[in-house]
PDB file of C-alpha atoms in Angstrom:
ATOM      1  CA  MET A   3      -0.073   0.011  -0.141  1.00 41.00           C
ATOM      2  CA  VAL A   4       1.544   3.462  -0.858  1.00 47.00           C
ATOM      3  CA  ASP A   5       0.661   6.637   0.902  1.00 54.00           C
ATOM      4  CA  ASN A   6      -1.079   9.215  -0.936  1.00 69.00           C
ATOM      5  CA  ARG A   7       1.856  11.806  -0.816  1.00 73.00           C
ATOM      6  CA  TYR A   8       4.388   9.028  -2.289  1.00 74.00           C
ATOM      7  CA  ALA A   9       1.869   8.266  -4.810  1.00 76.00           C
ATOM      8  CA  THR A  10       1.423  11.974  -5.852  1.00 84.00           C
ATOM      9  CA  ALA A  11       5.351  12.622  -5.580  1.00 82.00           C
ATOM     10  CA  LEU A  12       5.713   9.663  -8.288  1.00 84.00           C
ATOM     11  CA  VAL A  13       2.904  10.803 -10.659  1.00 86.00           C
ATOM     12  CA  ILE A  14       4.383  14.574 -10.886  1.00 91.00           C
ATOM     13  CA  ALA A  15       7.944  12.777 -11.103  1.00 90.00           C
ATOM     14  CA  CYS A  16       6.714  10.981 -13.916  1.00 89.00           C
ATOM     15  CA  VAL A  17       5.382  13.979 -15.672  1.00 93.00           C
ATOM     16  CA  LEU A  18       8.464  15.720 -15.221  1.00 94.00           C
ATOM     17  CA  SER A  19      10.459  13.228 -16.721  1.00 93.00           C
ATOM     18  CA  LEU A  20       7.956  12.846 -19.872  1.00 94.00           C
ATOM     19  CA  LEU A  21       8.410  16.514 -20.587  1.00 95.00           C
ATOM     20  CA  ALA A  22      12.172  16.513 -20.143  1.00 95.00           C
ATOM     21  CA  THR A  23      12.638  13.387 -22.497  1.00 94.00           C
ATOM     22  CA  VAL A  24      10.709  15.048 -24.977  1.00 95.00           C
ATOM     23  CA  TYR A  25      12.192  18.371 -24.936  1.00 96.00           C
ATOM     24  CA  LEU A  26      15.629  17.239 -25.196  1.00 95.00           C
ATOM     25  CA  SER A  27      14.467  14.708 -27.779  1.00 94.00           C
ATOM     26  CA  VAL A  28      13.257  17.588 -29.883  1.00 95.00           C
ATOM     27  CA  ALA A  29      16.301  19.852 -29.124  1.00 94.00           C
ATOM     28  CA  VAL A  30      18.739  17.027 -30.298  1.00 93.00           C
ATOM     29  CA  GLY A  31      16.755  16.351 -33.586  1.00 90.00           C
ATOM     30  CA  THR A  32      16.643  20.282 -34.748  1.00 92.00           C
ATOM     31  CA  GLN A  33      18.853  22.787 -35.972  1.00 90.00           C
ATOM     32  CA  HIS A  34      18.496  25.794 -34.023  1.00 91.00           C
ATOM     33  CA  TRP A  35      21.412  25.962 -31.389  1.00 94.00           C
ATOM     34  CA  TYR A  36      23.308  28.540 -32.434  1.00 94.00           C
ATOM     35  CA  GLN A  37      22.493  31.241 -35.075  1.00 92.00           C
ATOM     36  CA  TYR A  38      24.207  33.633 -37.145  1.00 91.00           C
ATOM     37  CA  SER A  39      23.053  36.694 -38.337  1.00 88.00           C
ATOM     38  CA  SER A  40      24.820  38.007 -41.438  1.00 81.00           C
ATOM     39  CA  PRO A  41      24.373  41.446 -43.314  1.00 75.00           C
ATOM     40  CA  ALA A  42      22.405  41.661 -46.618  1.00 66.00           C
ATOM     41  CA  ARG A  43      23.904  40.658 -49.882  1.00 60.00           C
ATOM     42  CA  GLY A  44      25.149  43.132 -52.444  1.00 55.00           C
ATOM     43  CA  GLU A  45      26.341  42.672 -56.002  1.00 49.00           C
ATOM     44  CA  ALA A  46      29.752  42.892 -55.107  1.00 48.00           C
ATOM     45  CA  ASN A  47      29.794  39.608 -52.988  1.00 68.00           C
ATOM     46  CA  VAL A  48      27.002  37.205 -54.486  1.00 72.00           C
ATOM     47  CA  SER A  49      29.437  35.525 -57.017  1.00 76.00           C
ATOM     48  CA  GLU A  50      31.682  34.915 -53.630  1.00 77.00           C
ATOM     49  CA  LEU A  51      28.586  33.580 -51.420  1.00 78.00           C
ATOM     50  CA  ARG A  52      27.564  31.269 -54.142  1.00 80.00           C
ATOM     51  CA  ALA A  53      30.825  29.594 -54.446  1.00 81.00           C
ATOM     52  CA  LEU A  54      30.822  29.217 -50.485  1.00 81.00           C
ATOM     53  CA  TYR A  55      27.621  27.744 -50.997  1.00 82.00           C
ATOM     54  CA  GLU A  56      28.279  25.403 -53.664  1.00 82.00           C
ATOM     55  CA  GLU A  57      31.386  24.351 -51.312  1.00 82.00           C
ATOM     56  CA  PHE A  58      29.141  23.782 -48.551  1.00 83.00           C
ATOM     57  CA  ARG A  59      26.633  22.027 -50.400  1.00 80.00           C
ATOM     58  CA  ASP A  60      28.995  19.676 -52.631  1.00 81.00           C
ATOM     59  CA  GLY A  61      32.633  20.020 -51.361  1.00 77.00           C
ATOM     60  CA  GLU A  62      34.368  17.720 -48.855  1.00 80.00           C
ATOM     61  CA  PHE A  63      33.930  18.360 -45.175  1.00 83.00           C
ATOM     62  CA  ASP A  64      36.162  20.979 -43.821  1.00 84.00           C
ATOM     63  CA  GLU A  65      35.787  22.971 -40.452  1.00 86.00           C
ATOM     64  CA  LYS A  66      36.970  26.382 -41.804  1.00 86.00           C
ATOM     65  CA  THR A  67      34.914  26.072 -45.200  1.00 85.00           C
ATOM     66  CA  TYR A  68      31.556  25.560 -43.239  1.00 86.00           C
ATOM     67  CA  SER A  69      32.191  27.690 -40.625  1.00 88.00           C
ATOM     68  CA  ASP A  70      32.950  30.605 -43.215  1.00 86.00           C
ATOM     69  CA  THR A  71      29.743  29.705 -44.940  1.00 87.00           C
ATOM     70  CA  LEU A  72      27.636  29.553 -41.967  1.00 88.00           C
ATOM     71  CA  PHE A  73      29.007  33.000 -40.992  1.00 88.00           C
ATOM     72  CA  ARG A  74      28.059  34.513 -44.199  1.00 84.00           C
ATOM     73  CA  LEU A  75      24.844  33.055 -44.778  1.00 86.00           C
ATOM     74  CA  ASN A  76      22.836  33.283 -41.540  1.00 86.00           C
ATOM     75  CA  GLY A  77      23.683  29.617 -40.787  1.00 89.00           C
ATOM     76  CA  THR A  78      22.467  27.436 -37.631  1.00 92.00           C
ATOM     77  CA  VAL A  79      24.609  24.787 -36.292  1.00 92.00           C
ATOM     78  CA  SER A  80      23.202  21.890 -34.027  1.00 91.00           C
ATOM     79  CA  LEU A  81      24.645  18.793 -32.749  1.00 92.00           C
ATOM     80  CA  TRP A  82      23.816  16.803 -35.704  1.00 91.00           C
ATOM     81  CA  TRP A  83      23.104  19.591 -38.555  1.00 90.00           C
ATOM     82  CA  ARG A  84      24.832  22.598 -39.987  1.00 91.00           C
ATOM     83  CA  CYS A  85      22.288  25.034 -42.125  1.00 90.00           C
ATOM     84  CA  VAL A  86      22.522  28.192 -44.136  1.00 89.00           C
ATOM     85  CA  LEU A  87      19.744  30.226 -45.337  1.00 84.00           C
ATOM     86  CA  VAL A  88      19.926  30.784 -49.097  1.00 82.00           C
ATOM     87  CA  PRO A  89      17.802  31.840 -52.109  1.00 78.00           C
ATOM     88  CA  ASN A  90      16.103  28.952 -54.139  1.00 71.00           C
ATOM     89  CA  SER A  91      18.326  27.812 -56.704  1.00 59.00           C
ATOM     90  CA  ALA A  92      16.727  29.954 -59.616  1.00 46.00           C
ATOM     91  CA  GLN A  93      17.135  32.949 -57.760  1.00 53.00           C
ATOM     92  CA  TRP A  94      21.141  32.792 -57.188  1.00 52.00           C
ATOM     93  CA  PHE A  95      21.250  34.001 -60.824  1.00 47.00           C
ATOM     94  CA  GLN A  96      18.590  36.572 -61.119  1.00 49.00           C
ATOM     95  CA  GLU A  97      18.334  40.189 -59.614  1.00 45.00           C
ATOM     96  CA  PRO A  98      16.285  39.283 -56.510  1.00 43.00           C
ATOM     97  CA  VAL A  99      19.150  37.788 -54.996  1.00 42.00           C
ATOM     98  CA  ASN A 100      20.608  41.415 -54.425  1.00 45.00           C
ATOM     99  CA  SER A 101      17.199  42.340 -52.947  1.00 47.00           C
ATOM    100  CA  PRO A 102      16.598  39.945 -49.973  1.00 46.00           C
ATOM    101  CA  SER A 103      12.997  41.244 -49.624  1.00 49.00           C
ATOM    102  CA  ASN A 104      12.186  39.907 -52.857  1.00 52.00           C
ATOM    103  CA  ALA A 105      14.022  36.669 -52.816  1.00 60.00           C
ATOM    104  CA  LYS A 106      12.490  33.338 -51.531  1.00 75.00           C
ATOM    105  CA  MET A 107      14.951  32.330 -49.134  1.00 78.00           C
ATOM    106  CA  VAL A 108      14.864  28.402 -47.678  1.00 81.00           C
ATOM    107  CA  LEU A 109      17.237  26.792 -44.918  1.00 84.00           C
ATOM    108  CA  GLU A 110      19.589  24.321 -46.688  1.00 86.00           C
ATOM    109  CA  CYS A 111      20.785  21.505 -44.202  1.00 87.00           C
ATOM    110  CA  ARG A 112      23.820  19.158 -43.951  1.00 88.00           C
ATOM    111  CA  SER A 113      24.114  16.795 -41.325  1.00 88.00           C
ATOM    112  CA  PHE A 114      27.173  15.632 -39.468  1.00 90.00           C
ATOM    113  CA  THR A 115      28.159  11.724 -40.247  1.00 88.00           C
ATOM    114  CA  LEU A 116      28.983   9.831 -37.828  1.00 88.00           C
ATOM    115  CA  PRO A 117      32.949   9.986 -38.986  1.00 89.00           C
ATOM    116  CA  GLN A 118      32.676  13.594 -39.454  1.00 88.00           C
ATOM    117  CA  GLN A 119      31.666  13.945 -35.633  1.00 89.00           C
ATOM    118  CA  PHE A 120      35.214  12.343 -34.667  1.00 90.00           C
ATOM    119  CA  THR A 121      36.851  14.076 -37.219  1.00 89.00           C
ATOM    120  CA  PRO A 122      39.783  16.093 -34.991  1.00 90.00           C
ATOM    121  CA  LYS A 123      39.557  19.831 -34.634  1.00 89.00           C
ATOM    122  CA  TYR A 124      42.876  21.796 -35.418  1.00 89.00           C
ATOM    123  CA  ARG A 125      44.163  24.917 -33.730  1.00 87.00           C
ATOM    124  CA  GLU A 126      43.724  26.921 -36.921  1.00 87.00           C
ATOM    125  CA  PRO A 127      40.562  25.543 -38.640  1.00 85.00           C
ATOM    126  CA  GLY A 128      41.188  24.304 -42.087  1.00 78.00           C
ATOM    127  CA  ASN A 129      44.849  24.094 -41.300  1.00 81.00           C
ATOM    128  CA  HIS A 130      45.947  20.390 -40.802  1.00 81.00           C
ATOM    129  CA  ASN A 131      49.664  21.209 -40.035  1.00 82.00           C
ATOM    130  CA  SER A 132      48.848  23.426 -37.101  1.00 83.00           C
ATOM    131  CA  GLY A 133      48.219  20.498 -34.819  1.00 85.00           C
ATOM    132  CA  GLU A 134      45.400  19.146 -33.096  1.00 87.00           C
ATOM    133  CA  ASP A 135      43.153  21.203 -30.432  1.00 89.00           C
ATOM    134  CA  LEU A 136      42.385  18.524 -28.047  1.00 91.00           C
ATOM    135  CA  LEU A 137      40.183  20.464 -25.918  1.00 92.00           C
ATOM    136  CA  ARG A 138      37.970  21.477 -28.730  1.00 92.00           C
ATOM    137  CA  THR A 139      37.824  17.870 -30.046  1.00 92.00           C
ATOM    138  CA  TYR A 140      37.226  16.381 -26.961  1.00 93.00           C
ATOM    139  CA  LEU A 141      34.248  19.008 -26.179  1.00 93.00           C
ATOM    140  CA  TRP A 142      32.578  18.268 -29.742  1.00 93.00           C
ATOM    141  CA  ARG A 143      32.677  14.488 -29.138  1.00 92.00           C
ATOM    142  CA  CYS A 144      31.060  15.115 -25.462  1.00 93.00           C
ATOM    143  CA  GLN A 145      28.474  17.262 -26.964  1.00 92.00           C
ATOM    144  CA  PHE A 146      26.809  14.769 -29.171  1.00 90.00           C
ATOM    145  CA  LEU A 147      27.377  11.537 -26.983  1.00 93.00           C
ATOM    146  CA  LEU A 148      26.446  13.051 -23.764  1.00 94.00           C
ATOM    147  CA  PRO A 149      22.639  13.760 -24.911  1.00 94.00           C
ATOM    148  CA  LEU A 150      22.487  10.072 -25.992  1.00 94.00           C
ATOM    149  CA  VAL A 151      23.875   8.922 -22.710  1.00 95.00           C
ATOM    150  CA  SER A 152      21.235  11.145 -21.003  1.00 95.00           C
ATOM    151  CA  LEU A 153      18.277   9.767 -23.147  1.00 94.00           C
ATOM    152  CA  GLY A 154      19.737   6.029 -22.575  1.00 95.00           C
ATOM    153  CA  LEU A 155      19.724   6.705 -18.628  1.00 95.00           C
ATOM    154  CA  VAL A 156      15.659   7.764 -19.048  1.00 94.00           C
ATOM    155  CA  VAL A 157      14.980   4.844 -21.108  1.00 94.00           C
ATOM    156  CA  LEU A 158      16.742   2.609 -18.418  1.00 93.00           C
ATOM    157  CA  ALA A 159      15.080   4.294 -15.571  1.00 91.00           C
ATOM    158  CA  ALA A 160      11.459   4.008 -17.449  1.00 90.00           C
ATOM    159  CA  PHE A 161      12.000   0.242 -17.889  1.00 91.00           C
ATOM    160  CA  THR A 162      13.066  -0.048 -14.326  1.00 89.00           C
ATOM    161  CA  GLY A 163       9.695   1.768 -13.587  1.00 85.00           C
ATOM    162  CA  VAL A 164       7.593  -0.750 -15.513  1.00 85.00           C
ATOM    163  CA  CYS A 165       9.409  -3.812 -13.949  1.00 83.00           C
ATOM    164  CA  ALA A 166       8.897  -2.051 -10.486  1.00 77.00           C
ATOM    165  CA  CYS A 167       5.011  -1.458 -11.136  1.00 75.00           C
ATOM    166  CA  LEU A 168       4.608  -5.015 -12.365  1.00 77.00           C
ATOM    167  CA  CYS A 169       6.223  -6.468  -9.370  1.00 74.00           C
ATOM    168  CA  ARG A 170       4.257  -3.765  -6.790  1.00 71.00           C
ATOM    169  CA  SER A 171       7.390  -2.646  -5.324  1.00 68.00           C
ATOM    170  CA  LEU A 172       8.906   0.817  -4.366  1.00 69.00           C
ATOM    171  CA  ALA A 173      12.409  -0.395  -4.048  1.00 71.00           C
ATOM    172  CA  PRO A 174      14.014   0.614  -7.431  1.00 80.00           C
ATOM    173  CA  THR A 175      12.658   4.217  -6.890  1.00 84.00           C
ATOM    174  CA  LEU A 176      15.887   5.254  -5.598  1.00 85.00           C
ATOM    175  CA  GLY A 177      17.800   3.808  -8.284  1.00 87.00           C
ATOM    176  CA  ILE A 178      15.590   5.247 -10.638  1.00 90.00           C
ATOM    177  CA  GLY A 179      15.834   8.848  -9.272  1.00 90.00           C
ATOM    178  CA  ILE A 180      19.715   8.289  -9.453  1.00 92.00           C
ATOM    179  CA  LEU A 181      19.266   7.691 -13.058  1.00 93.00           C
ATOM    180  CA  HIS A 182      17.359  10.658 -13.625  1.00 94.00           C
ATOM    181  CA  LEU A 183      19.819  12.689 -11.691  1.00 94.00           C
ATOM    182  CA  LEU A 184      22.651  11.204 -14.308  1.00 95.00           C
ATOM    183  CA  ALA A 185      20.644  12.173 -17.064  1.00 95.00           C
ATOM    184  CA  GLY A 186      19.892  15.824 -16.002  1.00 95.00           C
ATOM    185  CA  LEU A 187      23.703  16.118 -15.027  1.00 96.00           C
ATOM    186  CA  CYS A 188      24.540  14.672 -18.792  1.00 95.00           C
ATOM    187  CA  THR A 189      22.367  17.059 -20.212  1.00 95.00           C
ATOM    188  CA  LEU A 190      23.664  19.967 -18.343  1.00 95.00           C
ATOM    189  CA  ALA A 191      27.026  19.028 -19.388  1.00 96.00           C
ATOM    190  CA  THR A 192      25.892  18.718 -23.138  1.00 95.00           C
ATOM    191  CA  VAL A 193      24.948  22.817 -23.108  1.00 95.00           C
ATOM    192  CA  CYS A 194      28.136  23.486 -21.256  1.00 95.00           C
ATOM    193  CA  CYS A 195      30.726  21.660 -23.748  1.00 95.00           C
ATOM    194  CA  TYR A 196      28.407  23.094 -26.944  1.00 95.00           C
ATOM    195  CA  LEU A 197      28.802  26.606 -25.473  1.00 95.00           C
ATOM    196  CA  ALA A 198      32.509  26.415 -24.541  1.00 94.00           C
ATOM    197  CA  GLY A 199      32.957  24.769 -28.063  1.00 93.00           C
ATOM    198  CA  MET A 200      31.410  27.414 -29.872  1.00 93.00           C
ATOM    199  CA  ASP A 201      33.142  30.338 -27.670  1.00 92.00           C
ATOM    200  CA  LEU A 202      36.265  28.779 -28.735  1.00 92.00           C
ATOM    201  CA  LEU A 203      35.744  28.446 -32.120  1.00 91.00           C
ATOM    202  CA  HIS A 204      35.255  31.965 -32.108  1.00 89.00           C
ATOM    203  CA  ARG A 205      38.516  32.679 -30.888  1.00 89.00           C
ATOM    204  CA  VAL A 206      40.269  30.989 -33.629  1.00 88.00           C
ATOM    205  CA  SER A 207      37.809  31.926 -36.106  1.00 84.00           C
ATOM    206  CA  MET A 208      36.878  35.521 -36.093  1.00 81.00           C
ATOM    207  CA  LEU A 209      33.296  36.237 -37.118  1.00 82.00           C
ATOM    208  CA  PRO A 210      33.352  38.917 -40.071  1.00 81.00           C
ATOM    209  CA  ASP A 211      32.186  42.561 -39.748  1.00 81.00           C
ATOM    210  CA  LYS A 212      28.614  42.838 -38.763  1.00 82.00           C
ATOM    211  CA  VAL A 213      27.981  39.135 -38.108  1.00 85.00           C
ATOM    212  CA  ASP A 214      26.197  38.580 -34.809  1.00 88.00           C
ATOM    213  CA  GLY A 215      25.829  35.333 -33.109  1.00 89.00           C
ATOM    214  CA  SER A 216      22.951  34.298 -30.655  1.00 91.00           C
ATOM    215  CA  LEU A 217      21.675  30.861 -29.070  1.00 92.00           C
ATOM    216  CA  GLY A 218      18.709  29.461 -30.431  1.00 92.00           C
ATOM    217  CA  TRP A 219      15.656  27.636 -29.371  1.00 93.00           C
ATOM    218  CA  SER A 220      16.712  24.162 -29.673  1.00 94.00           C
ATOM    219  CA  LEU A 221      19.532  24.883 -27.121  1.00 94.00           C
ATOM    220  CA  TYR A 222      17.257  26.598 -24.643  1.00 94.00           C
ATOM    221  CA  LEU A 223      14.960  23.132 -24.607  1.00 94.00           C
ATOM    222  CA  ALA A 224      17.944  21.416 -23.784  1.00 94.00           C
ATOM    223  CA  LEU A 225      18.760  23.623 -21.378  1.00 94.00           C
ATOM    224  CA  ILE A 226      15.266  23.216 -19.715  1.00 95.00           C
ATOM    225  CA  SER A 227      15.379  19.767 -19.697  1.00 95.00           C
ATOM    226  CA  SER A 228      18.376  19.100 -17.187  1.00 94.00           C
ATOM    227  CA  PRO A 229      16.155  21.063 -14.011  1.00 95.00           C
ATOM    228  CA  LEU A 230      13.060  19.238 -14.971  1.00 95.00           C
ATOM    229  CA  HIS A 231      14.935  15.706 -14.976  1.00 95.00           C
ATOM    230  CA  MET A 232      16.976  16.883 -11.364  1.00 94.00           C
ATOM    231  CA  MET A 233      13.046  17.623  -9.902  1.00 94.00           C
ATOM    232  CA  ALA A 234      12.168  14.607 -11.018  1.00 93.00           C
ATOM    233  CA  ALA A 235      15.036  12.812  -9.367  1.00 92.00           C
ATOM    234  CA  ALA A 236      14.589  14.654  -6.049  1.00 91.00           C
ATOM    235  CA  LEU A 237      10.805  13.361  -5.912  1.00 90.00           C
ATOM    236  CA  LEU A 238      11.420  10.052  -6.606  1.00 88.00           C
ATOM    237  CA  VAL A 239      14.638   9.936  -4.229  1.00 87.00           C
ATOM    238  CA  TRP A 240      12.171  11.801  -1.626  1.00 86.00           C
ATOM    239  CA  ALA A 241       9.520   9.292  -2.039  1.00 82.00           C
ATOM    240  CA  ALA A 242      12.038   6.177  -1.835  1.00 80.00           C
ATOM    241  CA  ARG A 243      13.724   7.382   1.532  1.00 73.00           C
ATOM    242  CA  SER A 244      10.472   8.284   3.042  1.00 69.00           C
ATOM    243  CA  HIS A 245       8.473   5.432   2.530  1.00 56.00           C
ATOM    244  CA  SER A 246      11.481   3.343   3.114  1.00 50.00           C
ATOM    245  CA  GLN A 247      11.547   4.873   6.892  1.00 47.00           C
ATOM    246  CA  SER A 248       7.852   4.786   7.039  1.00 46.00           C
ATOM    247  CA  TYR A 249       8.095   1.298   6.198  1.00 40.00           C
ATOM    248  CA  TYR A 250      10.392   0.347   8.701  1.00 39.00           C
ATOM    249  CA  ARG A 251       9.126   2.395  11.584  1.00 40.00           C
ATOM    250  CA  MET A 252       5.662   0.298  10.769  1.00 38.00           C
ATOM    251  CA  SER A 253       7.751  -3.362  11.033  1.00 42.00           C
ATOM    252  CA  ALA A 254       9.271  -2.364  14.004  1.00 34.00           C
ATOM    253  CA  TYR A 255       6.018  -0.929  15.774  1.00 38.00           C
ATOM    254  CA  ARG A 256       4.388  -4.280  14.679  1.00 41.00           C
ATOM    255  CA  VAL A 257       7.336  -6.660  16.279  1.00 36.00           C
ATOM    256  CA  ALA A 258       7.106  -4.387  19.454  1.00 35.00           C
TER     257      ALA A 258
END
């Protein structure tokens, strides 16, 4: 028999966990973690921008190439995607390209493949002779591995919770709470690694004039999911400890 307080805590924890998992899943799957705002195109640089875009679309994977394209073409970059905002293919070669208000802009994305996620970062992006930048390399790898670990921990916690319900036992609740706490910490570490990596990138690859960067809504979703997981963990741990203490007191009373 479970006290109403513990049952309420468990229900609220499940709702918080579900919300956190949905937010994190949406954040991982969307492109708007960091976005650049570039100045309007002019006649003088439209051919250069078109060349950058074609290299971004069809060229080999290179950090400097895609970063320069993101800077100049209102790009966005996330854990698994890099995107640029460009006119449709026909308007590259027409006058409306010089008038952004008339051009129809589309967001074109390329995904980071698994081998690309493990590609080393260099002290000077694009210069392989400058030596590997270990800090940026491992921050990049952590930022895409940690959310997968977080989601895996939540799935394991959900499986353990289902088993606990089938067995009608609150004993595993403490373990489920710890799994949620670890998931929240992994999510928070993901955001920290991402922000640190972007800051280091901007130090070695200076933004062009009049180009500004800002955090996107996908990153905020991931940031919100971390405290939700931790609140769920706190409720689960409280329910497990309080129920355990009540159970032991009741057992001691019956023995006495």
